Short mmCIF file of C-alpha atoms in Angstrom, two decimals:
data_model
loop_
_atom_site.label_atom_id
_atom_site.label_comp_id
_atom_site.label_asym_id
_atom_site.label_seq_id
_atom_site.Cartn_x
_atom_site.Cartn_y
_atom_site.Cartn_z
CA MET A 1 9.37 -17.89 -18.35
CA SER A 2 10.14 -20.46 -15.67
CA GLU A 3 9.19 -19.86 -12.04
CA GLU A 4 12.89 -19.68 -11.27
CA ARG A 5 13.47 -16.96 -13.88
CA ASN A 6 10.45 -15.06 -12.57
CA GLU A 7 11.94 -15.21 -9.07
CA LEU A 8 15.38 -14.06 -10.28
CA ASN A 9 13.72 -11.13 -12.02
CA ARG A 10 11.85 -10.13 -8.87
CA ASN A 11 15.16 -10.49 -7.02
CA LEU A 12 16.90 -7.88 -9.18
CA ALA A 13 14.20 -5.35 -8.24
CA GLN A 14 14.91 -6.19 -4.58
CA MET A 15 18.53 -5.12 -5.13
CA LEU A 16 17.34 -1.73 -6.42
CA LYS A 17 15.34 -0.96 -3.28
CA GLY A 18 16.04 2.31 -1.52
CA GLY A 19 17.54 3.65 -4.74
CA VAL A 20 16.82 6.09 -7.55
CA ILE A 21 16.37 5.12 -11.21
CA MET A 22 16.99 8.03 -13.56
CA ASP A 23 15.79 8.77 -17.10
CA VAL A 24 18.71 9.50 -19.42
CA THR A 25 18.75 10.33 -23.13
CA ASN A 26 22.46 10.01 -23.93
CA VAL A 27 25.80 8.68 -22.70
CA GLU A 28 26.76 11.91 -20.95
CA GLN A 29 23.56 11.94 -18.90
CA ALA A 30 23.98 8.24 -18.08
CA ARG A 31 27.45 8.96 -16.67
CA ILE A 32 26.10 11.89 -14.63
CA ALA A 33 23.36 9.65 -13.25
CA GLN A 34 25.80 6.90 -12.27
CA GLU A 35 28.18 9.44 -10.74
CA ALA A 36 25.29 10.85 -8.69
CA GLY A 37 24.56 7.39 -7.25
CA ALA A 38 21.64 6.15 -9.37
CA VAL A 39 20.95 2.41 -8.93
CA ALA A 40 19.92 2.12 -12.60
CA VAL A 41 19.28 4.26 -15.65
CA MET A 42 16.29 4.31 -17.98
CA ALA A 43 17.47 4.91 -21.54
CA LEU A 44 14.98 6.81 -23.67
CA GLU A 45 15.04 9.26 -26.58
CA ARG A 46 12.96 12.02 -25.06
CA VAL A 47 12.11 12.59 -21.41
CA PRO A 48 8.37 12.69 -20.70
CA ALA A 49 8.31 16.50 -20.44
CA ASP A 50 9.52 16.74 -24.06
CA ILE A 51 7.17 14.01 -25.26
CA ARG A 52 4.36 16.02 -23.72
CA LYS A 53 5.53 19.27 -25.28
CA GLU A 54 6.40 17.98 -28.75
CA GLY A 55 3.55 15.53 -29.15
CA GLY A 56 3.54 12.91 -31.90
CA VAL A 57 3.96 9.17 -31.43
CA ALA A 58 6.54 8.23 -28.79
CA ARG A 59 8.28 4.91 -29.52
CA MET A 60 11.06 2.68 -28.24
CA SER A 61 14.49 4.36 -28.48
CA ASP A 62 17.12 3.71 -31.14
CA PRO A 63 18.93 0.45 -30.24
CA LYS A 64 22.24 2.18 -31.01
CA MET A 65 21.64 4.74 -28.29
CA ILE A 66 20.63 2.03 -25.82
CA LYS A 67 23.79 0.03 -26.62
CA GLU A 68 25.99 3.10 -26.15
CA ILE A 69 24.45 3.78 -22.76
CA LYS A 70 24.82 0.12 -21.79
CA ALA A 71 28.51 0.32 -22.67
CA ALA A 72 29.01 3.55 -20.72
CA VAL A 73 27.75 2.49 -17.27
CA THR A 74 28.14 -0.47 -14.92
CA ILE A 75 24.74 -0.07 -13.22
CA PRO A 76 21.64 -1.81 -14.64
CA VAL A 77 20.13 -0.35 -17.82
CA MET A 78 16.39 -0.23 -18.43
CA ALA A 79 14.50 0.90 -21.52
CA LYS A 80 10.89 1.51 -22.43
CA ALA A 81 8.68 -0.42 -24.81
CA ARG A 82 5.19 0.69 -25.84
CA ILE A 83 2.29 -0.97 -24.06
CA GLY A 84 1.48 -4.16 -25.95
CA HIS A 85 4.32 -3.80 -28.47
CA ILE A 86 5.58 -7.37 -28.57
CA VAL A 87 8.37 -6.69 -31.06
CA GLU A 88 9.79 -3.63 -29.31
CA ALA A 89 10.04 -5.79 -26.19
CA GLN A 90 11.71 -8.58 -28.18
CA ILE A 91 14.24 -6.09 -29.55
CA LEU A 92 15.06 -4.77 -26.07
CA GLU A 93 15.47 -8.32 -24.78
CA ALA A 94 17.81 -9.09 -27.69
CA LEU A 95 19.93 -6.06 -26.74
CA GLY A 96 20.61 -7.75 -23.39
CA ILE A 97 19.55 -4.84 -21.19
CA ASP A 98 18.50 -5.55 -17.61
CA TYR A 99 14.84 -4.45 -17.40
CA ILE A 100 12.03 -3.36 -19.73
CA ASP A 101 9.51 -0.72 -18.72
CA GLU A 102 6.21 -1.41 -20.50
CA SER A 103 5.37 2.22 -20.28
CA GLU A 104 2.37 4.48 -20.65
CA VAL A 105 4.82 7.33 -21.26
CA LEU A 106 5.20 6.00 -24.80
CA THR A 107 2.21 5.89 -27.15
CA PRO A 108 0.42 2.55 -26.63
CA ALA A 109 0.72 0.07 -29.49
CA ASP A 110 -2.28 -1.94 -28.34
CA ASP A 111 -5.39 -0.34 -26.87
CA MET A 112 -6.72 -3.61 -25.44
CA PHE A 113 -3.91 -5.82 -24.23
CA HIS A 114 -0.65 -5.53 -22.35
CA LEU A 115 2.32 -7.77 -23.11
CA ASP A 116 2.38 -11.40 -22.01
CA LYS A 117 5.49 -10.75 -19.97
CA ARG A 118 5.84 -14.43 -19.09
CA ALA A 119 6.77 -15.10 -22.72
CA PHE A 120 10.09 -13.31 -22.06
CA SER A 121 13.17 -14.07 -19.95
CA ILE A 122 13.92 -10.41 -19.27
CA PRO A 123 12.15 -8.70 -16.36
CA PHE A 124 9.46 -6.03 -16.79
CA VAL A 125 8.38 -3.10 -14.67
CA CYS A 126 4.88 -1.72 -15.25
CA GLY A 127 2.96 1.32 -14.06
CA ALA A 128 -0.17 1.12 -11.92
CA ARG A 129 -2.63 3.55 -10.36
CA ASN A 130 -4.20 1.15 -7.90
CA LEU A 131 -4.00 -2.37 -6.51
CA GLY A 132 -6.15 -3.97 -9.21
CA GLU A 133 -3.98 -2.58 -12.00
CA ALA A 134 -0.79 -3.62 -10.17
CA LEU A 135 -2.04 -7.20 -9.72
CA ARG A 136 -3.17 -7.48 -13.35
CA ARG A 137 0.34 -6.52 -14.44
CA ILE A 138 1.94 -8.94 -11.96
CA GLY A 139 -0.47 -11.61 -13.23
CA GLU A 140 0.89 -10.97 -16.73
CA GLY A 141 4.42 -11.44 -15.40
CA ALA A 142 5.67 -8.00 -14.28
CA ALA A 143 8.55 -8.43 -11.80
CA MET A 144 8.31 -4.88 -10.46
CA ILE A 145 5.62 -2.21 -10.17
CA ARG A 146 5.80 1.58 -10.11
CA THR A 147 3.10 4.15 -9.65
CA LYS A 148 2.18 5.89 -12.88
CA GLY A 149 1.94 9.36 -11.40
CA GLU A 150 1.68 11.86 -14.24
CA ALA A 151 5.00 11.77 -16.08
CA GLY A 152 6.61 14.93 -17.39
CA THR A 153 4.67 17.31 -15.16
CA GLY A 154 7.08 17.84 -12.27
CA ASN A 155 3.91 17.56 -10.20
CA VAL A 156 3.95 14.81 -7.59
CA VAL A 157 0.23 14.86 -6.81
CA GLU A 158 -0.71 11.91 -9.03
CA ALA A 159 2.14 9.71 -7.76
CA VAL A 160 0.95 10.46 -4.23
CA ARG A 161 -2.62 9.61 -5.19
CA HIS A 162 -1.58 6.31 -6.76
CA MET A 163 0.67 5.27 -3.88
CA ARG A 164 -1.95 6.19 -1.27
CA THR A 165 -4.63 4.34 -3.22
CA MET A 166 -2.52 1.16 -3.41
CA MET A 167 -1.56 1.30 0.26
CA SER A 168 -5.10 1.91 1.45
CA GLU A 169 -6.46 -0.91 -0.73
CA ILE A 170 -3.83 -3.27 0.71
CA ARG A 171 -4.76 -2.26 4.27
CA ARG A 172 -8.45 -2.75 3.51
CA LEU A 173 -7.77 -6.19 2.00
CA GLN A 174 -5.74 -7.26 5.03
CA ASN A 175 -8.69 -6.51 7.29
CA LEU A 176 -11.24 -8.43 5.23
CA PRO A 177 -12.48 -11.81 6.45
CA LYS A 178 -11.36 -14.55 4.06
CA GLU A 179 -14.82 -15.11 2.58
CA GLU A 180 -14.87 -11.52 1.27
CA ARG A 181 -11.62 -11.82 -0.69
CA MET A 182 -13.17 -13.25 -3.87
CA THR A 183 -15.64 -10.39 -4.17
CA PHE A 184 -12.79 -7.96 -3.47
CA ALA A 185 -10.80 -9.58 -6.30
CA LYS A 186 -13.79 -9.23 -8.61
CA GLU A 187 -14.31 -5.57 -7.66
CA ILE A 188 -10.73 -4.54 -8.35
CA GLY A 189 -10.37 -6.81 -11.38
CA ALA A 190 -7.40 -8.76 -10.04
CA PRO A 191 -6.41 -12.45 -10.09
CA PHE A 192 -7.71 -14.14 -6.94
CA GLU A 193 -4.44 -15.95 -6.14
CA LEU A 194 -2.56 -12.65 -6.11
CA VAL A 195 -5.24 -11.05 -3.93
CA GLU A 196 -4.74 -13.90 -1.45
CA GLU A 197 -0.98 -13.42 -1.56
CA VAL A 198 -1.26 -9.68 -0.87
CA ALA A 199 -3.67 -10.34 2.00
CA GLU A 200 -1.08 -12.63 3.62
CA LEU A 201 2.01 -10.52 2.86
CA GLY A 202 0.51 -7.12 3.59
CA LYS A 203 2.32 -5.79 0.53
CA LEU A 204 2.67 -6.43 -3.19
CA PRO A 205 4.54 -9.66 -4.00
CA VAL A 206 7.03 -7.58 -6.03
CA VAL A 207 8.97 -4.40 -5.32
CA ASN A 208 6.94 -1.20 -5.67
CA PHE A 209 8.60 2.09 -6.70
CA ALA A 210 7.17 5.59 -7.17
CA ALA A 211 7.26 7.36 -10.53
CA GLY A 212 5.67 10.26 -12.37
CA GLY A 213 6.22 13.87 -11.36
CA ILE A 214 9.04 13.56 -8.83
CA ALA A 215 11.17 16.72 -9.17
CA THR A 216 12.83 17.46 -5.81
CA PRO A 217 14.62 15.62 -2.98
CA ALA A 218 11.57 16.33 -0.84
CA ASP A 219 9.28 14.72 -3.43
CA ALA A 220 11.44 11.58 -3.39
CA ALA A 221 11.47 11.43 0.42
CA LEU A 222 7.71 12.00 0.48
CA MET A 223 7.12 8.98 -1.74
CA MET A 224 9.41 6.89 0.48
CA GLN A 225 7.51 7.97 3.60
CA LEU A 226 4.27 6.93 1.89
CA GLY A 227 5.63 3.39 1.52
CA SER A 228 7.42 3.44 -1.81
CA GLU A 229 10.50 1.17 -1.96
CA GLY A 230 12.46 3.48 -4.27
CA VAL A 231 11.86 6.13 -6.92
CA PHE A 232 12.07 6.75 -10.64
CA VAL A 233 12.94 10.30 -11.66
CA GLY A 234 12.26 11.21 -15.25
CA SER A 235 12.24 14.79 -16.46
CA GLY A 236 12.89 16.11 -12.94
CA ILE A 237 16.67 15.82 -13.18
CA PHE A 238 17.77 16.71 -16.69
CA LYS A 239 15.10 19.40 -17.11
CA SER A 240 16.45 21.23 -14.06
CA GLN A 241 19.18 23.87 -13.89
CA ASN A 242 21.86 21.74 -12.21
CA PRO A 243 21.22 18.05 -13.03
CA ALA A 244 24.34 16.58 -11.37
CA LYS A 245 23.73 18.30 -8.06
CA ARG A 246 19.99 17.64 -8.05
CA ALA A 247 20.48 13.98 -8.97
CA LYS A 248 22.89 13.46 -6.07
CA ALA A 249 20.54 15.27 -3.68
CA ILE A 250 17.60 13.09 -4.72
CA VAL A 251 19.69 9.94 -4.12
CA GLN A 252 20.66 11.19 -0.66
CA ALA A 253 17.10 12.19 0.24
CA THR A 254 15.82 8.77 -0.86
CA THR A 255 18.22 7.00 1.52
CA TYR A 256 17.66 9.42 4.42
CA TYR A 257 13.93 9.94 3.74
CA ASN A 258 13.15 9.93 7.46
CA ASP A 259 15.76 12.52 8.38
CA PRO A 260 14.46 16.07 7.74
CA LYS A 261 17.80 17.65 8.74
CA ILE A 262 19.66 15.77 6.02
CA ILE A 263 16.92 16.43 3.46
CA ALA A 264 17.08 20.14 4.33
CA GLU A 265 20.85 20.17 3.83
CA VAL A 266 20.81 18.38 0.50
CA SER A 267 17.92 20.53 -0.78
CA GLU A 268 19.96 23.73 -0.45
CA ASP A 269 20.99 25.71 -3.49
CA LEU A 270 20.00 23.22 -6.20
CA GLY A 271 19.09 25.93 -8.70
CA MET A 272 15.80 26.01 -10.59
CA SER A 273 13.77 22.83 -10.62
CA MET A 274 11.94 21.84 -13.78
CA GLU A 275 8.96 23.96 -14.62
CA GLY A 276 5.87 22.15 -13.42
CA ILE A 277 2.39 21.75 -14.83
CA GLU A 278 -0.75 22.00 -12.74
CA LEU A 279 -2.87 18.91 -13.43
CA SER A 280 -6.01 20.92 -14.23
CA GLN A 281 -4.11 22.34 -17.23
CA ILE A 282 -3.86 18.89 -18.83
CA ALA A 283 -6.91 17.65 -20.69
CA PRO A 284 -8.00 14.19 -19.51
CA GLU A 285 -7.26 12.62 -22.91
CA GLU A 286 -3.67 13.92 -22.71
CA ARG A 287 -2.97 12.29 -19.37
CA MET A 288 -0.47 9.47 -19.73
CA ALA A 289 -1.69 7.72 -16.58
CA GLN A 290 -4.98 6.96 -18.32
CA ARG A 291 -3.18 4.68 -20.76
CA GLY A 292 -3.22 1.01 -19.78
CA TRP A 293 -6.03 -1.38 -19.03
CA MET B 1 25.30 -18.45 23.66
CA ASN B 2 25.66 -14.78 24.40
CA ASN B 3 23.45 -12.26 22.69
CA VAL B 4 24.98 -10.31 19.85
CA THR B 5 23.98 -7.14 18.02
CA ILE B 6 24.37 -7.35 14.26
CA GLY B 7 24.13 -4.31 12.04
CA ILE B 8 22.96 -4.19 8.44
CA LEU B 9 24.31 -1.31 6.40
CA ALA B 10 20.98 0.26 5.38
CA LEU B 11 21.85 2.79 2.70
CA GLN B 12 20.28 0.84 -0.17
CA GLY B 13 19.56 -2.72 -1.28
CA SER B 14 18.54 -6.01 0.34
CA VAL B 15 18.27 -4.74 3.91
CA ILE B 16 14.91 -6.15 5.00
CA GLU B 17 15.79 -9.52 3.47
CA HIS B 18 18.87 -9.81 5.70
CA ARG B 19 16.88 -8.51 8.65
CA SER B 20 14.15 -11.12 8.29
CA ARG B 21 16.75 -13.93 8.08
CA LEU B 22 18.67 -12.72 11.16
CA GLU B 23 15.45 -12.35 13.14
CA GLN B 24 14.89 -16.08 12.80
CA ILE B 25 18.09 -16.78 14.75
CA ALA B 26 17.89 -16.74 18.56
CA GLY B 27 20.05 -14.29 20.47
CA VAL B 28 20.49 -11.77 17.66
CA THR B 29 19.49 -8.12 17.91
CA VAL B 30 19.36 -6.39 14.53
CA VAL B 31 20.28 -2.75 13.97
CA GLU B 32 19.96 -0.94 10.64
CA VAL B 33 23.06 1.20 10.23
CA LYS B 34 22.71 4.57 8.50
CA LYS B 35 24.61 6.86 10.88
CA THR B 36 28.15 6.80 12.26
CA GLU B 37 26.98 6.38 15.86
CA GLU B 38 25.14 3.20 14.87
CA ILE B 39 28.44 1.61 13.77
CA ASP B 40 29.65 1.80 17.38
CA ARG B 41 26.62 -0.12 18.64
CA VAL B 42 27.12 -3.32 16.64
CA ASP B 43 29.26 -6.44 17.23
CA GLY B 44 29.30 -7.32 13.53
CA ILE B 45 27.90 -5.90 10.31
CA ILE B 46 26.40 -7.13 7.04
CA LEU B 47 26.98 -5.17 3.84
CA PRO B 48 23.92 -6.19 1.79
CA GLY B 49 23.27 -6.63 -1.90
CA GLY B 50 22.43 -3.56 -3.94
CA GLU B 51 24.44 -1.28 -6.21
CA SER B 52 28.02 -0.99 -5.00
CA THR B 53 28.57 2.37 -6.74
CA THR B 54 25.54 3.84 -4.96
CA ILE B 55 26.37 2.39 -1.54
CA GLY B 56 30.06 3.30 -1.90
CA LYS B 57 29.19 6.94 -2.62
CA LEU B 58 26.73 7.23 0.26
CA LEU B 59 29.29 5.68 2.64
CA ARG B 60 31.71 8.48 1.80
CA GLU B 61 29.17 11.32 1.65
CA PHE B 62 27.79 10.67 5.11
CA GLY B 63 31.01 9.98 7.01
CA LEU B 64 30.46 6.24 7.49
CA PHE B 65 33.43 5.18 5.41
CA ALA B 66 36.32 5.83 7.84
CA PRO B 67 34.69 4.51 11.05
CA LEU B 68 33.43 1.38 9.27
CA LYS B 69 36.84 0.66 7.74
CA ALA B 70 38.52 1.25 11.11
CA ARG B 71 36.24 -1.17 12.94
CA ILE B 72 36.69 -3.88 10.31
CA GLU B 73 40.47 -3.43 10.48
CA ALA B 74 40.23 -3.69 14.28
CA GLY B 75 38.61 -7.12 13.88
CA MET B 76 34.84 -6.56 13.80
CA PRO B 77 33.22 -9.39 11.82
CA VAL B 78 31.79 -8.27 8.48
CA TRP B 79 29.92 -10.12 5.77
CA GLY B 80 29.44 -8.69 2.28
CA THR B 81 26.90 -10.17 -0.13
CA CYS B 82 27.29 -9.25 -3.82
CA ALA B 83 27.60 -5.44 -3.69
CA GLY B 84 28.93 -5.87 -0.14
CA LEU B 85 31.67 -8.16 -1.42
CA ILE B 86 32.68 -5.48 -3.92
CA LEU B 87 32.87 -2.91 -1.10
CA LEU B 88 35.26 -5.16 0.86
CA ALA B 89 37.66 -5.96 -2.00
CA LYS B 90 41.14 -4.44 -2.20
CA GLU B 91 40.95 -4.55 -5.98
CA ILE B 92 38.10 -4.16 -8.46
CA VAL B 93 39.17 -5.47 -11.86
CA ASN B 94 39.05 -2.78 -14.61
CA GLU B 95 38.15 -0.03 -12.16
CA PRO B 96 40.55 2.56 -10.82
CA ALA B 97 39.58 2.67 -7.16
CA PRO B 98 38.30 0.15 -4.61
CA HIS B 99 35.95 1.06 -1.75
CA LEU B 100 36.75 -0.11 1.80
CA ALA B 101 39.74 -2.10 0.47
CA VAL B 102 40.04 -4.34 3.53
CA MET B 103 39.88 -7.85 2.08
CA ASP B 104 42.71 -9.29 0.03
CA ILE B 105 40.64 -10.24 -3.02
CA ALA B 106 40.30 -8.97 -6.59
CA VAL B 107 36.68 -8.89 -7.69
CA ARG B 108 35.14 -8.62 -11.17
CA ARG B 109 31.84 -6.76 -11.24
CA ASN B 110 28.90 -8.02 -13.34
CA ALA B 111 31.16 -10.95 -14.14
CA TYR B 112 28.40 -13.12 -15.56
CA GLY B 113 26.79 -10.39 -17.72
CA SER B 114 23.39 -8.73 -17.63
CA GLN B 115 20.18 -9.72 -15.81
CA LEU B 116 19.54 -12.37 -18.47
CA ASP B 117 22.64 -14.14 -17.12
CA SER B 118 21.46 -14.12 -13.49
CA PHE B 119 20.96 -17.66 -12.23
CA ALA B 120 20.28 -19.96 -9.29
CA THR B 121 22.15 -23.14 -8.44
CA ARG B 122 23.01 -25.36 -5.48
CA ALA B 123 26.34 -26.25 -3.95
CA ALA B 124 27.85 -27.98 -0.94
CA ILE B 125 29.95 -25.64 1.20
CA PRO B 126 31.40 -27.89 3.94
CA GLU B 127 32.63 -24.98 6.06
CA VAL B 128 29.09 -23.58 6.26
CA ALA B 129 26.52 -26.37 5.88
CA LYS B 130 26.32 -30.16 5.77
CA GLU B 131 23.79 -30.26 2.95
CA GLU B 132 23.78 -28.53 -0.43
CA ILE B 133 22.34 -25.05 -0.17
CA PRO B 134 20.65 -22.81 -2.77
CA LEU B 135 22.78 -20.02 -4.25
CA VAL B 136 21.19 -17.05 -6.05
CA PHE B 137 23.35 -14.90 -8.33
CA ILE B 138 21.91 -11.54 -9.47
CA ARG B 139 24.15 -9.60 -11.89
CA ALA B 140 26.78 -11.10 -9.68
CA PRO B 141 30.50 -10.47 -9.31
CA TRP B 142 33.06 -13.22 -8.85
CA ILE B 143 36.37 -13.27 -7.07
CA GLU B 144 39.18 -13.42 -9.58
CA ARG B 145 42.15 -13.68 -7.24
CA VAL B 146 42.66 -14.17 -3.52
CA GLY B 147 45.61 -13.35 -1.28
CA GLN B 148 47.41 -16.03 0.73
CA ASP B 149 45.46 -15.33 3.95
CA VAL B 150 42.13 -15.85 2.21
CA THR B 151 40.30 -19.18 2.39
CA VAL B 152 38.18 -20.06 -0.63
CA LEU B 153 34.83 -21.44 0.63
CA CYS B 154 33.07 -22.14 -2.64
CA ARG B 155 33.61 -22.27 -6.39
CA VAL B 156 30.88 -22.48 -9.02
CA ASP B 157 31.99 -23.50 -12.52
CA GLY B 158 35.57 -22.86 -11.49
CA GLN B 159 34.97 -19.30 -10.28
CA ILE B 160 35.41 -18.29 -6.64
CA VAL B 161 32.07 -17.15 -5.24
CA ALA B 162 32.62 -17.30 -1.47
CA ALA B 163 35.69 -16.63 0.66
CA ARG B 164 36.80 -15.80 4.18
CA GLN B 165 39.75 -13.89 5.53
CA GLY B 166 39.73 -13.88 9.35
CA ASN B 167 36.87 -11.60 10.42
CA MET B 168 35.74 -11.00 6.83
CA LEU B 169 33.25 -13.13 4.90
CA ALA B 170 32.29 -12.47 1.29
CA THR B 171 29.75 -14.13 -1.02
CA SER B 172 28.91 -13.17 -4.60
CA PHE B 173 25.49 -14.78 -4.16
CA HIS B 174 22.58 -13.76 -1.93
CA PRO B 175 21.74 -16.09 0.98
CA GLU B 176 19.27 -13.38 2.10
CA LEU B 177 17.08 -14.22 -0.92
CA THR B 178 16.60 -17.86 0.06
CA ALA B 179 14.92 -19.54 3.02
CA ASP B 180 18.15 -21.31 3.97
CA LEU B 181 19.70 -19.87 7.13
CA SER B 182 23.12 -21.60 6.96
CA PHE B 183 25.15 -18.55 6.00
CA HIS B 184 23.39 -16.26 8.45
CA GLY B 185 23.98 -18.85 11.18
CA TYR B 186 27.63 -19.12 10.17
CA PHE B 187 28.06 -15.35 10.37
CA VAL B 188 26.27 -15.14 13.75
CA ASN B 189 28.82 -17.73 14.97
CA MET B 190 31.67 -15.59 13.69
CA VAL B 191 30.27 -12.65 15.65
CA GLN B 192 29.77 -14.74 18.80
CA GLU B 193 33.32 -16.06 18.59
CA SER B 194 34.73 -12.58 18.20
CA ARG B 195 32.90 -11.58 21.36
CA GLY B 196 34.88 -14.29 23.16
CA ASN B 197 32.04 -16.74 23.59
#
């Protein structure tokens, strides 16, 4: 990938800022998401809550389904490839979608290595729990980062933890004298040049969204107040009682995240939210956020 | 030069990018516009890049649509980049309804294709800058037709990508994503002139 292509791919993420990207599993859901004001849709076969419930190996979706969704909406379409699955990523690029999520929500195809994202022209978003993980992914060519959170739980606690961790590491880095940056880079396992860039910018060099467990308008606004530049909502919408209404409310709360009166209004009468899972009920080896290296 | 206050519609999209460009120009106060009362405070407004469907819905849902349209029709300078251009157009090709419908142009959304078709180029735009400037197109629209009161400012590969109609400026590319300040300077001039400089 040329530097120019890399920049164009980062630029598309900039255009998504302040918006909501929604998981959809069919054309009808994609239309509901677009009608609610989503800035993009993530096409996948099963939302994380179902992957968690049903178990088995979770893979890239059927290209036919992705093409149908692409044809049904005008907003950008994203789809997930397994961590390290070079060919799934090649297939998604060949389909001409707009973004690939190299995602821990699917079962990893490689337990050692992520994709060399610079080998592609299409942009990638990757999950991260902390600054080191984010910068390793950006080093590999990711054009956008999201927190991992814990997908399919409807429990925002892990997304909060990951966003707070990243923000506090960035603040710490900014306050370090220059001679301490190399050791900092070594400690967090990140490329030195990117550590330098973050120290100067005071933020990641790419757009940073929140994902994993966001289920309510208040959750979305919370992530925005913590410094997220937008949100992904997976199971939270289509596993709730009234997806269209909830989707619209989450979009509105993401834009007006600093306005409690508006968030209160849009949070009214949304029906049942998705059933959540307390994190202590999930065995460590079943946590999706642990996938990725 | 008198000081001017320029708003950036801040519902979604490339808001901070426009802000950081405007802040490099002397005599400009920047206001992020999310509420109706903020529309009254500005001398001109930028409609940024982003998703036009999202921004168009939020404009209507939070009562910004009518006051914004009224001020533009009353002569307030406005500049739409990419999604902002789509919001201004009187016609969106292959779609039933336009948004603000103030500018006499027909626009084709995602005209170039998907993200893989996004591109950067350079062009000379004599009205705006003496030298060639960088142009960044991200899932960009183009302008398919213009009315007789519209001046075409730039074509790329035969397609219209920048135009002006009186107080309205529209670009399918994103000057806010480059370091070049020509377009922001040009728009600040439009706002200053409308204030009777």
